[in-house]
């Protein structure tokens, strides 16, 4: 890597961490809360909007049901939080729902949960970012007009922050998250006090008349309520993130994770109920189509988010508080995507370890974060944001299907987990605790299963089918990847203890383009291998150059014969491949070793200036059976200088003295290399005597 890309990488990511520093990245509860709970906490900003938005179809009278729907969502959230507290104690390894389902229900259920969570994490980034931009756009019109571009930039920044490491990103996100919690709590408390004391607090849309798009009755009205509840259930997204991130907590891991989970649930429920209550008290009118549904609205009216309207009403005499709420809400919604940036890479690493995803997702990057997973998540989220124009209402229909699939399957697995333990446990006190935990999971299964059915019924045609189709596609992709890895393992496995069969004949070929130092080194190395047959081969792409090469070869008197392969279409790769195939023949024990001389440069732009035929040849020859490719490098002066620079930069690394990388040694090596290069150039420039030429020929041969 050249100097500029390296400097840019270090500027974005910082200096790399050693593997033994992994324990230093573990999180205390105060940092873990903003990292893993920002999604669930931020969802209270858009979940009430979705409830009111859906009820607006039936007109203003339907708004009376909003508090009850909010209470129902809050009850489900508390039950799910209590259920997941059982999960983090039973499975603290970080596999979360995937591990619970795989261990207790089997691999297919585990893959179902994994595919649902992967889709949900991508949607979390897209929805949270789009919603955050919408909230900021309520205060800054320019942001609302360019929300796609702003969303793309924000996702890129979040990815860069997470590439720096989980602890570093947590420190960066802690202040905005706590600022949002404090701001919403103060707004709710201040608004309730004003309402209790008789102070008039009215939203800017309170004077408008909300026209119903339809007047549903009977089953249609019940369906509308269920659809509103399923939209509000978006507040539950992110609850599962802590169960997937237990390994990132400081010890005792399970206890700290369970405490953080409980704190998150209490805060989220309090803020959700508070925002819905204030929305009713301030008489907010929130419509899907303000231009047609809101009568009395001025021309060109831009509908603000519910949180922004409440903040404007509560802090009517203190505008800075309104801007604080708008910006803190927007920022926390943007940071909610950070939950997915911590959950998706960890789950991807576990799936890669189980050979269901590419192995590149299993390894950690320079800063001990799962860099490939972070980059992949950002890329998929950007596709959704651009495809759906960063519209929360369009994206929300795809949302929460995956998370409730994982909720339901996970709770089923936990019930079987307790059944298995109860069959072995004899202690009455322990059995009583297990029964209590099993009851909590059973209630959680009932509620999450019911919500899943409601979500599928009410949102399927609105876009949920896209999320389901994505889950199916990911499931099939993961099974195909696993089959590939299993097939490769079986093919490479040692089936018997018989010694490997040695090749009966080794035919060595040295590729030659001209007579220079790399070619002479390749010839010398090929002779040292002592093959059965050794020959040099050149491809005739220019008659004049080929005749000059043959003449120079004969003049040097090499004992190795030079063969010319014709290339009427001036190709190099295909004639070499055809010749190698002819030489090897049909005998499976014949081996052809192709020596490719190439020189190494030290600067990235020098690669562009040189022919890459050696790289293409290696790429094609690797697919030929019975062919071994040997690259014979010749380091040019720029690469020698690059090596010296790298050694000087690494002097401060631990163990350098033991390995002999002292400053004096590096300077001596650089000086020796420079002296050697100068001597070579001087010898090449000075005329040689006949005796010297004869000696050179003999040494080459």
PDB file of C-alpha atoms in Angstrom, residues 112-376:
ATOM      1  CA  UNK A 112     -34.510 -18.522   9.760  1.00  0.00           C
ATOM      2  CA  UNK A 113     -33.758 -16.293  12.736  1.00  0.00           C
ATOM      3  CA  UNK A 114     -30.382 -15.271  11.297  1.00  0.00           C
ATOM      4  CA  UNK A 115     -31.855 -14.277   7.936  1.00  0.00           C
ATOM      5  CA  UNK A 116     -34.628 -12.297   9.695  1.00  0.00           C
ATOM      6  CA  UNK A 117     -32.122 -10.459  11.888  1.00  0.00           C
ATOM      7  CA  UNK A 118     -29.794  -9.634   9.002  1.00  0.00           C
ATOM      8  CA  UNK A 119     -32.671  -8.062   7.077  1.00  0.00           C
ATOM      9  CA  UNK A 120     -33.874  -6.251  10.192  1.00  0.00           C
ATOM     10  CA  UNK A 121     -30.416  -4.792  10.891  1.00  0.00           C
ATOM     11  CA  UNK A 122     -30.196  -3.380   7.363  1.00  0.00           C
ATOM     12  CA  UNK A 123     -33.674  -1.877   7.690  1.00  0.00           C
ATOM     13  CA  UNK A 124     -32.760  -0.439  11.094  1.00  0.00           C
ATOM     14  CA  UNK A 125     -29.992   1.620   9.508  1.00  0.00           C
ATOM     15  CA  UNK A 126     -32.208   2.752   6.628  1.00  0.00           C
ATOM     16  CA  UNK A 127     -35.268   3.613   8.766  1.00  0.00           C
ATOM     17  CA  UNK A 128     -33.372   5.261  11.619  1.00  0.00           C
ATOM     18  CA  UNK A 129     -31.267   7.395   9.321  1.00  0.00           C
ATOM     19  CA  UNK A 130     -34.245   8.480   7.217  1.00  0.00           C
ATOM     20  CA  UNK A 131     -36.306   9.286  10.322  1.00  0.00           C
ATOM     21  CA  UNK A 132     -33.455  11.259  11.864  1.00  0.00           C
ATOM     22  CA  UNK A 133     -33.019  13.313   8.719  1.00  0.00           C
ATOM     23  CA  UNK A 134     -36.789  13.961   8.684  1.00  0.00           C
ATOM     24  CA  UNK A 135     -36.679  15.283  12.267  1.00  0.00           C
ATOM     25  CA  UNK A 136     -33.734  17.559  11.542  1.00  0.00           C
ATOM     26  CA  UNK A 137     -35.530  18.640   8.372  1.00  0.00           C
ATOM     27  CA  UNK A 138     -38.414  19.896  10.536  1.00  0.00           C
ATOM     28  CA  UNK A 139     -36.066  22.606  11.829  1.00  0.00           C
ATOM     29  CA  UNK A 140     -33.783  22.961   8.780  1.00  0.00           C
ATOM     30  CA  UNK A 141     -35.722  22.996   5.457  1.00  0.00           C
ATOM     31  CA  UNK A 142     -32.554  22.451   3.371  1.00  0.00           C
ATOM     32  CA  UNK A 143     -32.038  19.050   4.994  1.00  0.00           C
ATOM     33  CA  UNK A 144     -35.612  18.044   4.145  1.00  0.00           C
ATOM     34  CA  UNK A 145     -35.059  19.016   0.500  1.00  0.00           C
ATOM     35  CA  UNK A 146     -31.848  16.927   0.219  1.00  0.00           C
ATOM     36  CA  UNK A 147     -32.649  14.077   2.586  1.00  0.00           C
ATOM     37  CA  UNK A 148     -31.264  11.290   0.362  1.00  0.00           C
ATOM     38  CA  UNK A 149     -27.838  12.917   0.045  1.00  0.00           C
ATOM     39  CA  UNK A 150     -27.752  13.779   3.755  1.00  0.00           C
ATOM     40  CA  UNK A 151     -28.742  10.210   4.672  1.00  0.00           C
ATOM     41  CA  UNK A 152     -25.991   8.742   2.495  1.00  0.00           C
ATOM     42  CA  UNK A 153     -23.362  10.981   4.099  1.00  0.00           C
ATOM     43  CA  UNK A 154     -24.555  10.105   7.601  1.00  0.00           C
ATOM     44  CA  UNK A 155     -24.411   6.341   6.967  1.00  0.00           C
ATOM     45  CA  UNK A 156     -20.867   6.737   5.644  1.00  0.00           C
ATOM     46  CA  UNK A 157     -19.846   8.691   8.769  1.00  0.00           C
ATOM     47  CA  UNK A 158     -21.428   6.095  11.078  1.00  0.00           C
ATOM     48  CA  UNK A 159     -19.585   3.312   9.276  1.00  0.00           C
ATOM     49  CA  UNK A 160     -16.282   5.183   9.631  1.00  0.00           C
ATOM     50  CA  UNK A 161     -16.842   5.741  13.360  1.00  0.00           C
ATOM     51  CA  UNK A 162     -17.630   2.083  13.928  1.00  0.00           C
ATOM     52  CA  UNK A 163     -14.554   1.029  11.977  1.00  0.00           C
ATOM     53  CA  UNK A 164     -12.539   2.840  14.659  1.00  0.00           C
ATOM     54  CA  UNK A 165     -13.786   0.309  17.254  1.00  0.00           C
ATOM     55  CA  UNK A 166     -16.828  -0.366  19.413  1.00  0.00           C
ATOM     56  CA  UNK A 167     -15.566   1.456  22.506  1.00  0.00           C
ATOM     57  CA  UNK A 168     -14.524   4.528  20.543  1.00  0.00           C
ATOM     58  CA  UNK A 169     -17.893   4.731  18.766  1.00  0.00           C
ATOM     59  CA  UNK A 170     -19.666   4.276  22.109  1.00  0.00           C
ATOM     60  CA  UNK A 171     -17.857   7.241  23.637  1.00  0.00           C
ATOM     61  CA  UNK A 172     -18.767   9.367  20.630  1.00  0.00           C
ATOM     62  CA  UNK A 173     -22.452   8.386  20.834  1.00  0.00           C
ATOM     63  CA  UNK A 174     -22.923   8.463  24.628  1.00  0.00           C
ATOM     64  CA  UNK A 175     -23.392  12.238  25.010  1.00  0.00           C
ATOM     65  CA  UNK A 176     -26.048  12.619  22.227  1.00  0.00           C
ATOM     66  CA  UNK A 177     -27.964   9.583  23.518  1.00  0.00           C
ATOM     67  CA  UNK A 178     -28.099  10.803  27.090  1.00  0.00           C
ATOM     68  CA  UNK A 179     -28.864  14.299  25.800  1.00  0.00           C
ATOM     69  CA  UNK A 180     -31.918  12.925  23.958  1.00  0.00           C
ATOM     70  CA  UNK A 181     -33.145  11.000  27.016  1.00  0.00           C
ATOM     71  CA  UNK A 182     -32.817  14.048  29.267  1.00  0.00           C
ATOM     72  CA  UNK A 183     -34.441  16.323  26.687  1.00  0.00           C
ATOM     73  CA  UNK A 184     -37.493  14.092  26.133  1.00  0.00           C
ATOM     74  CA  UNK A 185     -37.929  13.486  29.866  1.00  0.00           C
ATOM     75  CA  UNK A 186     -37.838  17.243  30.582  1.00  0.00           C
ATOM     76  CA  UNK A 187     -40.267  17.917  27.725  1.00  0.00           C
ATOM     77  CA  UNK A 188     -42.722  15.280  28.979  1.00  0.00           C
ATOM     78  CA  UNK A 189     -42.499  16.452  32.589  1.00  0.00           C
ATOM     79  CA  UNK A 190     -42.796  20.153  31.660  1.00  0.00           C
ATOM     80  CA  UNK A 191     -45.708  19.496  29.335  1.00  0.00           C
ATOM     81  CA  UNK A 192     -47.606  17.477  31.940  1.00  0.00           C
ATOM     82  CA  UNK A 193     -47.035  20.180  34.565  1.00  0.00           C
ATOM     83  CA  UNK A 194     -48.323  22.871  32.194  1.00  0.00           C
ATOM     84  CA  UNK A 195     -51.378  20.769  31.361  1.00  0.00           C
ATOM     85  CA  UNK A 196     -52.048  20.095  35.066  1.00  0.00           C
ATOM     86  CA  UNK A 197     -51.813  23.796  35.930  1.00  0.00           C
ATOM     87  CA  UNK A 198     -54.222  24.799  33.171  1.00  0.00           C
ATOM     88  CA  UNK A 199     -51.657  26.403  30.876  1.00  0.00           C
ATOM     89  CA  UNK A 200     -52.757  26.202  27.258  1.00  0.00           C
ATOM     90  CA  UNK A 201     -50.377  24.099  25.151  1.00  0.00           C
ATOM     91  CA  UNK A 202     -51.527  23.690  21.558  1.00  0.00           C
ATOM     92  CA  UNK A 203     -49.642  22.201  18.643  1.00  0.00           C
ATOM     93  CA  UNK A 204     -49.366  24.219  15.450  1.00  0.00           C
ATOM     94  CA  UNK A 205     -51.725  21.736  13.750  1.00  0.00           C
ATOM     95  CA  UNK A 206     -54.337  21.857  16.533  1.00  0.00           C
ATOM     96  CA  UNK A 207     -56.451  24.409  14.663  1.00  0.00           C
ATOM     97  CA  UNK A 208     -56.652  22.364  11.485  1.00  0.00           C
ATOM     98  CA  UNK A 209     -59.528  20.057  10.636  1.00  0.00           C
ATOM     99  CA  UNK A 210     -58.567  16.468   9.900  1.00  0.00           C
ATOM    100  CA  UNK A 211     -60.670  14.937   7.134  1.00  0.00           C
ATOM    101  CA  UNK A 212     -61.020  11.179   7.105  1.00  0.00           C
ATOM    102  CA  UNK A 213     -59.974   9.387   3.931  1.00  0.00           C
ATOM    103  CA  UNK A 214     -62.591   6.740   4.721  1.00  0.00           C
ATOM    104  CA  UNK A 215     -65.054   5.817   7.459  1.00  0.00           C
ATOM    105  CA  UNK A 216     -64.230   2.212   8.252  1.00  0.00           C
ATOM    106  CA  UNK A 217     -66.792   0.225  10.197  1.00  0.00           C
ATOM    107  CA  UNK A 218     -66.928  -3.285  11.574  1.00  0.00           C
ATOM    108  CA  UNK A 219     -64.056  -5.500  10.462  1.00  0.00           C
ATOM    109  CA  UNK A 220     -62.428  -2.664   8.510  1.00  0.00           C
ATOM    110  CA  UNK A 221     -62.213  -0.554  11.676  1.00  0.00           C
ATOM    111  CA  UNK A 222     -60.718  -3.477  13.652  1.00  0.00           C
ATOM    112  CA  UNK A 223     -58.227  -4.000  10.836  1.00  0.00           C
ATOM    113  CA  UNK A 224     -57.271  -0.306  11.028  1.00  0.00           C
ATOM    114  CA  UNK A 225     -56.639  -0.570  14.773  1.00  0.00           C
ATOM    115  CA  UNK A 226     -54.527  -3.687  14.296  1.00  0.00           C
ATOM    116  CA  UNK A 227     -52.553  -1.967  11.552  1.00  0.00           C
ATOM    117  CA  UNK A 228     -51.953   1.025  13.832  1.00  0.00           C
ATOM    118  CA  UNK A 229     -50.775  -1.309  16.606  1.00  0.00           C
ATOM    119  CA  UNK A 230     -48.416  -3.140  14.240  1.00  0.00           C
ATOM    120  CA  UNK A 231     -46.934   0.194  13.130  1.00  0.00           C
ATOM    121  CA  UNK A 232     -46.446   1.267  16.741  1.00  0.00           C
ATOM    122  CA  UNK A 233     -44.770  -2.050  17.486  1.00  0.00           C
ATOM    123  CA  UNK A 234     -41.743  -0.621  15.661  1.00  0.00           C
ATOM    124  CA  UNK A 235     -40.833   0.667  19.125  1.00  0.00           C
ATOM    125  CA  UNK A 236     -39.700  -2.871  19.994  1.00  0.00           C
ATOM    126  CA  UNK A 237     -36.932  -2.985  17.421  1.00  0.00           C
ATOM    127  CA  UNK A 238     -33.479  -3.146  18.932  1.00  0.00           C
ATOM    128  CA  UNK A 239     -34.522  -5.024  22.090  1.00  0.00           C
ATOM    129  CA  UNK A 240     -32.673  -8.110  20.834  1.00  0.00           C
ATOM    130  CA  UNK A 241     -29.414  -6.218  20.229  1.00  0.00           C
ATOM    131  CA  UNK A 242     -28.223  -6.540  23.827  1.00  0.00           C
ATOM    132  CA  UNK A 243     -28.600 -10.343  23.775  1.00  0.00           C
ATOM    133  CA  UNK A 244     -26.345 -10.393  20.702  1.00  0.00           C
ATOM    134  CA  UNK A 245     -23.787  -8.114  22.332  1.00  0.00           C
ATOM    135  CA  UNK A 246     -23.291  -9.783  25.730  1.00  0.00           C
ATOM    136  CA  UNK A 247     -19.582 -10.578  25.006  1.00  0.00           C
ATOM    137  CA  UNK A 248     -18.901  -6.844  24.632  1.00  0.00           C
ATOM    138  CA  UNK A 249     -19.894  -6.122  28.268  1.00  0.00           C
ATOM    139  CA  UNK A 250     -17.516  -5.993  31.188  1.00  0.00           C
ATOM    140  CA  UNK A 251     -17.696  -8.788  33.737  1.00  0.00           C
ATOM    141  CA  UNK A 252     -20.076 -10.025  35.054  1.00  0.00           C
ATOM    142  CA  UNK A 253     -21.302  -9.969  31.460  1.00  0.00           C
ATOM    143  CA  UNK A 254     -24.777 -11.518  31.844  1.00  0.00           C
ATOM    144  CA  UNK A 255     -25.671  -9.433  34.889  1.00  0.00           C
ATOM    145  CA  UNK A 256     -24.545  -6.173  33.294  1.00  0.00           C
ATOM    146  CA  UNK A 257     -26.378  -6.997  30.060  1.00  0.00           C
ATOM    147  CA  UNK A 258     -29.601  -7.840  31.928  1.00  0.00           C
ATOM    148  CA  UNK A 259     -29.405  -4.600  33.936  1.00  0.00           C
ATOM    149  CA  UNK A 260     -28.838  -2.560  30.780  1.00  0.00           C
ATOM    150  CA  UNK A 261     -31.780  -4.327  29.134  1.00  0.00           C
ATOM    151  CA  UNK A 262     -34.093  -3.476  32.049  1.00  0.00           C
ATOM    152  CA  UNK A 263     -32.960   0.159  32.092  1.00  0.00           C
ATOM    153  CA  UNK A 264     -33.560   0.431  28.350  1.00  0.00           C
ATOM    154  CA  UNK A 265     -37.095  -0.989  28.684  1.00  0.00           C
ATOM    155  CA  UNK A 266     -38.107   1.379  31.490  1.00  0.00           C
ATOM    156  CA  UNK A 267     -36.766   4.445  29.669  1.00  0.00           C
ATOM    157  CA  UNK A 268     -38.328   3.497  26.330  1.00  0.00           C
ATOM    158  CA  UNK A 269     -41.785   2.802  27.796  1.00  0.00           C
ATOM    159  CA  UNK A 270     -41.759   6.028  29.828  1.00  0.00           C
ATOM    160  CA  UNK A 271     -40.846   8.163  26.814  1.00  0.00           C
ATOM    161  CA  UNK A 272     -43.309   6.379  24.494  1.00  0.00           C
ATOM    162  CA  UNK A 273     -46.306   6.857  26.784  1.00  0.00           C
ATOM    163  CA  UNK A 274     -45.227  10.426  27.565  1.00  0.00           C
ATOM    164  CA  UNK A 275     -45.001  11.451  23.886  1.00  0.00           C
ATOM    165  CA  UNK A 276     -48.398   9.894  23.022  1.00  0.00           C
ATOM    166  CA  UNK A 277     -50.012  11.591  26.037  1.00  0.00           C
ATOM    167  CA  UNK A 278     -48.614  14.995  25.083  1.00  0.00           C
ATOM    168  CA  UNK A 279     -49.702  14.467  21.475  1.00  0.00           C
ATOM    169  CA  UNK A 280     -53.279  14.040  22.692  1.00  0.00           C
ATOM    170  CA  UNK A 281     -53.057  16.973  25.119  1.00  0.00           C
ATOM    171  CA  UNK A 282     -51.637  19.346  22.495  1.00  0.00           C
ATOM    172  CA  UNK A 283     -54.252  18.144  19.938  1.00  0.00           C
ATOM    173  CA  UNK A 284     -51.700  17.232  17.273  1.00  0.00           C
ATOM    174  CA  UNK A 285     -53.159  16.515  13.828  1.00  0.00           C
ATOM    175  CA  UNK A 286     -50.827  14.312  11.838  1.00  0.00           C
ATOM    176  CA  UNK A 287     -51.919  13.207   8.372  1.00  0.00           C
ATOM    177  CA  UNK A 288     -50.521  10.938   5.708  1.00  0.00           C
ATOM    178  CA  UNK A 289     -51.410  13.537   3.041  1.00  0.00           C
ATOM    179  CA  UNK A 290     -51.480  16.994   4.728  1.00  0.00           C
ATOM    180  CA  UNK A 291     -52.462  18.787   1.505  1.00  0.00           C
ATOM    181  CA  UNK A 292     -55.803  16.946   1.242  1.00  0.00           C
ATOM    182  CA  UNK A 293     -56.519  15.798   4.808  1.00  0.00           C
ATOM    183  CA  UNK A 294     -55.731  18.958   6.795  1.00  0.00           C
ATOM    184  CA  UNK A 295     -58.317  21.638   6.159  1.00  0.00           C
ATOM    185  CA  UNK A 296     -57.343  25.137   7.265  1.00  0.00           C
ATOM    186  CA  UNK A 297     -53.633  24.589   6.754  1.00  0.00           C
ATOM    187  CA  UNK A 298     -51.863  27.490   4.994  1.00  0.00           C
ATOM    188  CA  UNK A 299     -50.644  27.079   1.449  1.00  0.00           C
ATOM    189  CA  UNK A 300     -47.313  25.274   1.245  1.00  0.00           C
ATOM    190  CA  UNK A 301     -47.654  23.943   4.780  1.00  0.00           C
ATOM    191  CA  UNK A 302     -44.772  21.618   5.712  1.00  0.00           C
ATOM    192  CA  UNK A 303     -45.901  19.084   8.297  1.00  0.00           C
ATOM    193  CA  UNK A 304     -43.437  18.746  11.168  1.00  0.00           C
ATOM    194  CA  UNK A 305     -42.886  15.511  13.065  1.00  0.00           C
ATOM    195  CA  UNK A 306     -44.989  14.843  16.154  1.00  0.00           C
ATOM    196  CA  UNK A 307     -42.025  15.321  18.497  1.00  0.00           C
ATOM    197  CA  UNK A 308     -41.199  18.650  16.854  1.00  0.00           C
ATOM    198  CA  UNK A 309     -44.826  19.842  17.138  1.00  0.00           C
ATOM    199  CA  UNK A 310     -45.006  18.860  20.827  1.00  0.00           C
ATOM    200  CA  UNK A 311     -41.669  20.569  21.575  1.00  0.00           C
ATOM    201  CA  UNK A 312     -42.852  23.726  19.785  1.00  0.00           C
ATOM    202  CA  UNK A 313     -46.044  23.748  21.875  1.00  0.00           C
ATOM    203  CA  UNK A 314     -44.432  22.969  25.228  1.00  0.00           C
ATOM    204  CA  UNK A 315     -41.518  25.398  24.762  1.00  0.00           C
ATOM    205  CA  UNK A 316     -43.453  28.077  22.880  1.00  0.00           C
ATOM    206  CA  UNK A 317     -41.786  30.821  24.944  1.00  0.00           C
ATOM    207  CA  UNK A 318     -38.300  29.285  24.822  1.00  0.00           C
ATOM    208  CA  UNK A 319     -37.324  28.521  21.174  1.00  0.00           C
ATOM    209  CA  UNK A 320     -33.821  27.174  22.021  1.00  0.00           C
ATOM    210  CA  UNK A 321     -35.478  24.219  23.770  1.00  0.00           C
ATOM    211  CA  UNK A 322     -37.478  23.469  20.614  1.00  0.00           C
ATOM    212  CA  UNK A 323     -34.328  23.409  18.501  1.00  0.00           C
ATOM    213  CA  UNK A 324     -32.569  21.291  21.129  1.00  0.00           C
ATOM    214  CA  UNK A 325     -35.356  18.672  21.053  1.00  0.00           C
ATOM    215  CA  UNK A 326     -35.494  18.654  17.249  1.00  0.00           C
ATOM    216  CA  UNK A 327     -31.752  18.236  16.825  1.00  0.00           C
ATOM    217  CA  UNK A 328     -31.294  15.752  19.700  1.00  0.00           C
ATOM    218  CA  UNK A 329     -34.160  13.635  18.329  1.00  0.00           C
ATOM    219  CA  UNK A 330     -32.665  13.732  14.867  1.00  0.00           C
ATOM    220  CA  UNK A 331     -29.225  12.823  16.162  1.00  0.00           C
ATOM    221  CA  UNK A 332     -30.444   9.913  18.327  1.00  0.00           C
ATOM    222  CA  UNK A 333     -32.385   8.553  15.356  1.00  0.00           C
ATOM    223  CA  UNK A 334     -29.213   8.727  13.312  1.00  0.00           C
ATOM    224  CA  UNK A 335     -27.241   7.058  16.080  1.00  0.00           C
ATOM    225  CA  UNK A 336     -29.910   4.353  16.390  1.00  0.00           C
ATOM    226  CA  UNK A 337     -28.338   2.883  13.297  1.00  0.00           C
ATOM    227  CA  UNK A 338     -25.297   2.262  15.503  1.00  0.00           C
ATOM    228  CA  UNK A 339     -27.184  -0.595  17.170  1.00  0.00           C
ATOM    229  CA  UNK A 340     -27.266  -2.380  13.848  1.00  0.00           C
ATOM    230  CA  UNK A 341     -23.597  -1.556  13.232  1.00  0.00           C
ATOM    231  CA  UNK A 342     -22.800  -3.464  16.414  1.00  0.00           C
ATOM    232  CA  UNK A 343     -25.277  -6.324  15.962  1.00  0.00           C
ATOM    233  CA  UNK A 344     -24.917  -7.124  12.257  1.00  0.00           C
ATOM    234  CA  UNK A 345     -21.103  -7.616  12.238  1.00  0.00           C
ATOM    235  CA  UNK A 346     -21.162  -9.829  15.366  1.00  0.00           C
ATOM    236  CA  UNK A 347     -23.948 -12.011  13.974  1.00  0.00           C
ATOM    237  CA  UNK A 348     -22.162 -12.129  10.630  1.00  0.00           C
ATOM    238  CA  UNK A 349     -18.974 -13.265  12.382  1.00  0.00           C
ATOM    239  CA  UNK A 350     -20.806 -16.072  14.183  1.00  0.00           C
ATOM    240  CA  UNK A 351     -22.498 -17.192  10.957  1.00  0.00           C
ATOM    241  CA  UNK A 352     -19.144 -17.080   9.145  1.00  0.00           C
ATOM    242  CA  UNK A 353     -17.608 -19.220  11.885  1.00  0.00           C
ATOM    243  CA  UNK A 354     -20.425 -21.722  11.307  1.00  0.00           C
ATOM    244  CA  UNK A 355     -19.650 -21.527   7.563  1.00  0.00           C
ATOM    245  CA  UNK A 356     -22.960 -19.942   6.549  1.00  0.00           C
ATOM    246  CA  UNK A 357     -21.391 -16.671   5.395  1.00  0.00           C
ATOM    247  CA  UNK A 358     -18.011 -15.853   3.769  1.00  0.00           C
ATOM    248  CA  UNK A 359     -15.077 -16.329   6.126  1.00  0.00           C
ATOM    249  CA  UNK A 360     -13.972 -12.739   5.620  1.00  0.00           C
ATOM    250  CA  UNK A 361     -16.786 -11.678   7.970  1.00  0.00           C
ATOM    251  CA  UNK A 362     -15.271 -13.678  10.837  1.00  0.00           C
ATOM    252  CA  UNK A 363     -12.009 -11.776  11.168  1.00  0.00           C
ATOM    253  CA  UNK A 364     -11.483  -8.502  13.025  1.00  0.00           C
ATOM    254  CA  UNK A 365      -9.941  -5.440  11.427  1.00  0.00           C
ATOM    255  CA  UNK A 366      -7.178  -3.082  12.524  1.00  0.00           C
ATOM    256  CA  UNK A 367      -9.229  -1.694  15.417  1.00  0.00           C
ATOM    257  CA  UNK A 368     -10.554  -5.086  16.578  1.00  0.00           C
ATOM    258  CA  UNK A 369     -13.938  -4.408  14.973  1.00  0.00           C
ATOM    259  CA  UNK A 370     -15.520  -6.707  12.380  1.00  0.00           C
ATOM    260  CA  UNK A 371     -14.689  -4.318   9.554  1.00  0.00           C
ATOM    261  CA  UNK A 372     -16.049  -6.343   6.635  1.00  0.00           C
ATOM    262  CA  UNK A 373     -19.428  -6.716   8.323  1.00  0.00           C
ATOM    263  CA  UNK A 374     -19.605  -2.970   9.000  1.00  0.00           C
ATOM    264  CA  UNK A 375     -18.821  -2.118   5.384  1.00  0.00           C
ATOM    265  CA  UNK A 376     -21.340  -4.682   4.086  1.00  0.00           C
TER     266      UNK A 376
END
